[in-house]
Amino acid sequence: MGFENIVACKPVGSGEGVFEAVNPSTGEKIPGQFQIADSALIDSALKAAKEACQLLKNIGGANKAEFLRAVADEIAAQTSNLVEIAMAESGLPQARLQGEVNRTTGQLRMFADLVAEGSWVNAVIDTAQPDRVPLPKPDIRKLLMPLGPVVVFGASNFPLAFSVAGGDTASAFAAGCPVIVKVHPAHPGTSALVGEAICKAALSTGMPQGIFSMLYDAGYTIGEQLVKHPETKAVAFTGSYNGGMALIKLAQQRHDLIPVFTEMGSINPVVFLPEALKSRPQELANKYAGSIALGAGQFCTNPGLMLAVQSPGLDQFVDTISEAVKATPSATMLTGGIWQNFQKLSEASIAEEAVSVIAQSTNINQNNINQAASVVLKVSGKDFLNNPKLQQEVFGPLSILVVAENAEQLEKIVETLHGQLTVTVMAEKAELSAYRSLLDKLNNIAGRLILNGVPTGVEVCAAMQHGGPFPATSDSRYTSVGTSAIYRFARPVAWQDWEDSLLPKELQDANPLNIWRLVNNQWTK
Amino acid sequence: MGFENIVACKPVGSGEGVFEAVNPSTGEKIPGQFQIADSALIDSALKAAKEACQLLKNIGGANKAEFLRAVADEIAAQTSNLVEIAMAESGLPQARLQGEVNRTTGQLRMFADLVAEGSWVNAVIDTAQPDRVPLPKPDIRKLLMPLGPVVVFGASNFPLAFSVAGGDTASAFAAGCPVIVKVHPAHPGTSALVGEAICKAALSTGMPQGIFSMLYDAGYTIGEQLVKHPETKAVAFTGSYNGGMALIKLAQQRHDLIPVFTEMGSINPVVFLPEALKSRPQELANKYAGSIALGAGQFCTNPGLMLAVQSPGLDQFVDTISEAVKATPSATMLTGGIWQNFQKLSEASIAEEAVSVIAQSTNINQNNINQAASVVLKVSGKDFLNNPKLQQEVFGPLSILVVAENAEQLEKIVETLHGQLTVTVMAEKAELSAYRSLLDKLNNIAGRLILNGVPTGVEVCAAMQHGGPFPATSDSRYTSVGTSAIYRFARPVAWQDWEDSLLPKELQDANPLNIWRLVNNQWTK
């Protein structure tokens, strides 16, 4: 079985060779050959995308919503096939992938609702004041327009929800941008099915064909060329710090400047306050043993750092999490490379001076390869402060418990942390007021603050902020999850003294789309 | 008379030497010596700014508004002194500078109103659904928080409205960010007076002193160090393409990524449609002769390119603009360097193959130096398409008329244009519908589209978009004029399952500030 690249919603052959997917649980190749793309396909994809822009920017929200819902429907219709292929390609369990299909279709439908309603364009109208002195005031109206062709990199750890039709693609489509996906080579078969679903939906809802292309590569060449292509107007990426920064550096070689949103993960510190540790040490320990191991630790919001002050409650917490971690079953990591990297980095962390192992899973699946064993390490607050290497993300089920001498040291540690996607506080309500100074510093370093929960599990909704100060993302002003993700791909355009009938409907006097607008500084509908 | 740098609202001496302002009309030095800053002052300014952040982020909108209004009041109280000094330093006329004081105080008061009202923080609330299956939905709430210390570069061409307390500073203060201004060396005395006004206002309204610093330099060293300083969290700049790109490249050398918003000007094409040229050639010609010469052509939105199809109306337009340009009085440019650059670039444009001079001002003020003479050039559409150099901005009163063979060539020219701040269309209403295809392409290249007006004169209001695709700005998703300029300096932070009493007031259940919020996808107040 051979798979061609998709250019402007059509399969196109290339002669650059092929690659195959690998089952990470067995190391065996999965039947099916994927053609590696080439420069000519990139040019064709971007040329078609540019042409599609001219049509797409004038397609109404209702039509865009119809397309997004059709993509969701086409994907939903393939659920069992998708789950089967994705299980083989990713080593992730069935229930997780079933949930991910639902999240993927849910995201598409959420963006469909957003653009069907229409107020997301942030329409602002200031009407004319011809009699104003010393100068008359013109009529000015603005709204958001699509940026242009967006290159999306499929993420390894969400073969559906952050891959071909994932959050980046859905938000770019919703903004009215064509998308060129660089397929993640770890799940090309899953990608092929999803790509086909998008093409079907584009055809059935009358979208311009240039709205979607999807290119395969076993290495980095195609991605590099896509980021540097003159017609690329934005890039979206979820992955490692090294991968994200490589794309940023490539984009810096362009003649122009384009937004490159890279979500590069973080260590998601969790602060355990003493009363919580005293009153429910076992509960917290079991909850966190589970969060650390979830998805083999392969989440951007995996809790890689736990912070607490020495106390008897902490000792009980350590005892329980130690037992829980030892018993946690190993899990297949997404690829052999990710597993090797986890092994290397976790061994390096263990070898760091003054770091000790609290527990490591002994419940290893011997039938499969690339098995990640949960591990929890310990270091003193002082030693943590002296060793910046311990802030490095280890992608996988590893967490470091930092035991501070006292509350002051705990606060000092928080001050030294790099930018994070999340910070979590586990606390009793009554003790929170004693930590106001500490709590007030948490929002300096993170995009999302969680109380008495776990950072894993990112709700997809309007209020979600999945982003954070560098190095968590390349631009803390944006999110890659939730409806606000659309704002990465749109820019304001203002019309001054324009003819009403020639304005976008969103800005016409009669407000024919009945959207919320800021008119002369008042929100009205 | 000596002027020290201002660090954390206090004058501080340095030993790096001094410079003096120059009157560009005479070339004479203006009495007063300005101390050049040094690295130690930069460190002190950023350290104080960082400390101020922790306080500023929790200061309510009412207090920020009080501060912004106090700055406006202090500046207004200095109006006559400011106008006098700015006239000597900039060569700009009294009425213009009087207007610029009003614009500056108006901007500050506009941002005061914005933050006093409070809805700008984009508060979004999704309430919990504990019974949702398969997983409960947490309560998530987000709003915008300040980015941190912002470095603002004073712009040469707006010694007040885009300098020490100009639009960049006002919007950064409004967002809750401390500001470190790099003074433009062309108007240090004006800057000193405005800096003093800010310090007084900060003191009288109880702001943390680190909210404001202001550093002098005759060269580039201080600006470079400010952009590269680890505590700088954003940069705002208005100026030339070369200057803006130099700052971008400096920021690319940082360890982290920070937003650098550079507004780098453009040539602001004006499309003259044939019926308009036929019915009112003299009116259009006189209007544009004025717009080209306004402020000695030293505006980001100066109309440097005029596009039209050959017609008898165009001939009449050319005759009239030729007469008008010849009679336009010369004007003093902002600095000797800017004048030399204008001379060099305008001579180079004239020397380009196939370019002819329609008219050049002969009304030159012989009593003053650095006199810019208005000039209008002409080139055929074909020759324009073949010569990308003609798209280069010439900062000053120069405009090139491109005479296209026909409407198709006109549209082709529009397609080849770089990103612009503005595009203007001069048309009769009845002919617009015949140009739908052309009109539909204009929003691809510009941030603001104007009908039957001039691009010079940028209204300061909520609907304004003063930005545009590269190279007009570094990021087309933002504006530097109008209330939306605040969004360059803020990032969302979300709180999940947080205690109501510990949330920012904007997110508390009771909505104590009575702001607009998106609650469960509905706008409410």
XYZ file of C-alpha atoms in Angstrom, chain A residues 50 54 57-58 119 122 124-126 132 136-138 140-142 144-145 147 241 245 248-249 251-260 262 264 415 423-425 429 432-433 436-437 439-454 457 459-465 468-470 473-479 481 483-484 487-499 501-502 516 518 521-525, chain B residues 50 54 57-58 119 122 124-126 132 136-138 140-142 144-145 147 241 245 248-249 251-260 262 264 415 423-425 429 432-433 436-437 439-454 457 459-465 468-470 473-479 481 483-484 487-499 501-502 516 518 521-525:
206
model
C -2.088 31.626 -1.888
C -8.236 35.318 -2.015
C -11.021 35.577 3.195
C -14.439 36.387 1.775
C -18.184 37.989 16.993
C -13.453 41.850 17.095
C -14.831 47.905 16.143
C -16.602 50.908 14.672
C -15.954 54.595 15.308
C -15.491 68.038 15.069
C -13.434 66.364 11.312
C -13.295 62.762 12.543
C -13.486 60.134 9.805
C -13.207 54.036 10.867
C -14.130 50.363 11.158
C -11.925 47.340 11.680
C -9.767 40.604 11.858
C -8.711 39.094 8.534
C -2.988 36.053 7.839
C 12.396 23.151 23.065
C 13.877 26.873 18.623
C 12.420 29.992 15.165
C 16.021 30.186 13.932
C 12.289 31.725 10.323
C 14.888 34.307 11.335
C 16.647 33.552 8.049
C 13.593 34.680 6.063
C 13.570 37.956 4.209
C 10.389 38.934 6.045
C 9.067 38.416 9.570
C 6.236 35.960 10.192
C 4.690 34.744 13.448
C 6.043 31.344 14.472
C 6.008 27.239 19.139
C 7.791 23.954 23.686
C 11.270 33.170 41.670
C 1.832 26.100 37.976
C -0.265 24.109 40.415
C -0.899 24.646 44.111
C -8.302 26.619 51.781
C -3.862 29.995 51.311
C -4.034 33.425 52.906
C -0.287 35.485 49.465
C 3.238 36.617 48.601
C 0.786 32.980 45.234
C 1.266 36.482 43.837
C 4.520 35.396 42.190
C 3.065 32.360 40.429
C 1.416 34.344 37.662
C 4.794 35.835 36.745
C 6.017 32.496 35.485
C 3.021 30.660 34.050
C 0.079 30.858 31.677
C -2.285 28.808 33.851
C -2.574 28.475 37.631
C -4.341 25.443 39.048
C -5.626 24.920 42.556
C -5.963 21.389 43.904
C -5.869 19.671 40.557
C -3.340 18.189 38.204
C -5.766 17.333 31.138
C -9.784 21.760 28.988
C -10.682 23.002 25.499
C -12.741 26.150 26.078
C -12.795 29.909 25.682
C -11.097 30.625 29.015
C -8.209 28.202 28.506
C -4.696 29.621 28.316
C 3.205 30.837 28.921
C 6.363 32.903 29.171
C 9.458 31.736 27.303
C 6.166 29.172 24.212
C 7.671 31.557 21.699
C 5.017 34.207 22.427
C 3.201 34.309 25.753
C 0.446 36.502 24.277
C -1.127 33.510 22.539
C -2.614 30.129 23.348
C -5.709 25.463 23.026
C -11.066 29.374 21.013
C -8.458 32.120 21.513
C -5.984 34.949 17.180
C -2.560 33.621 16.240
C -3.645 33.632 12.626
C -5.534 36.878 12.095
C -4.673 40.554 11.805
C -6.811 43.685 11.975
C -7.698 45.643 8.865
C -9.385 49.050 9.123
C -11.568 50.768 6.526
C -11.807 54.533 6.636
C -14.814 56.388 5.158
C -15.576 53.294 3.082
C -18.815 52.641 1.212
C -22.121 48.190 0.716
C -18.465 47.428 -0.019
C -21.180 41.882 19.051
C -17.651 47.909 19.874
C -16.649 52.568 22.602
C -19.875 50.772 23.580
C -20.417 47.029 23.142
C -23.618 46.522 21.198
C -25.346 43.824 19.246
C 11.296 44.559 37.620
C 5.226 43.094 41.142
C 0.298 44.228 38.107
C -1.989 44.472 41.119
C -13.143 45.600 30.072
C -10.689 40.416 27.958
C -13.302 35.099 30.019
C -14.976 32.714 32.447
C -15.977 29.104 31.914
C -19.915 16.267 33.130
C -15.835 16.834 35.145
C -15.158 20.286 33.707
C -13.077 22.565 35.917
C -11.368 28.311 34.306
C -11.046 32.088 34.168
C -8.552 34.250 32.352
C -4.704 39.880 30.497
C -1.701 40.656 32.697
C 4.233 41.572 30.108
C 13.141 50.029 8.115
C 15.343 45.649 11.532
C 14.876 42.873 15.507
C 18.312 41.397 14.777
C 16.619 40.841 19.903
C 17.362 37.652 17.962
C 20.656 37.484 19.849
C 18.845 37.246 23.200
C 18.677 34.009 25.102
C 14.887 34.288 25.200
C 12.226 35.553 22.783
C 10.457 38.838 23.443
C 7.988 40.790 21.314
C 9.662 43.635 19.442
C 8.663 47.936 15.080
C 8.880 50.848 9.960
C -0.412 42.669 -6.364
C -3.771 52.095 0.878
C -6.011 54.894 -0.351
C -8.558 54.931 -3.157
C -18.971 56.241 -5.845
C -16.309 51.565 -7.357
C -18.376 48.537 -8.299
C -14.334 45.041 -7.051
C -11.460 42.734 -7.978
C -10.528 46.629 -4.188
C -10.590 43.069 -2.902
C -6.801 42.866 -3.215
C -6.080 46.033 -1.268
C -6.656 44.458 2.133
C -3.971 41.861 1.348
C -1.276 44.480 1.510
C -2.348 47.060 4.078
C -3.567 47.628 7.610
C -5.871 50.537 6.737
C -7.899 51.285 3.607
C -9.025 54.852 3.000
C -11.634 56.089 0.577
C -11.411 59.640 -0.755
C -9.108 60.919 1.946
C -5.407 61.266 2.556
C -3.502 62.220 9.777
C -7.115 59.194 14.039
C -6.495 57.998 17.603
C -9.460 55.773 18.431
C -10.538 52.209 19.138
C -11.094 51.287 15.485
C -7.722 52.558 14.252
C -5.293 50.062 12.784
C 0.315 46.355 8.423
C 2.045 43.411 6.799
C 5.835 43.327 6.738
C 5.604 46.530 10.809
C 7.291 43.565 12.438
C 3.929 42.008 13.387
C 0.769 42.813 11.451
C -1.417 41.527 14.303
C -0.823 44.701 16.316
C -1.303 48.449 16.058
C -2.079 53.810 17.463
C -6.638 51.712 22.243
C -5.707 48.319 20.763
C -2.490 44.457 23.495
C 1.170 44.484 22.450
C 2.108 44.510 26.122
C -0.211 42.029 27.821
C -0.571 38.259 27.985
C -3.404 36.040 29.195
C -3.197 34.202 32.501
C -5.801 31.575 33.432
C -6.808 30.444 36.908
C -8.307 26.982 37.283
C -10.577 26.101 40.233
C -9.115 29.080 42.110
C -10.562 30.593 45.281
C -11.471 35.811 46.967
C -7.930 35.247 45.691
C -17.853 43.105 30.159
C -17.418 36.351 28.236
C -19.531 31.888 25.807
C -21.993 34.733 26.418
C -20.991 38.383 26.722
C -22.405 39.759 29.956
C -21.926 42.678 32.262
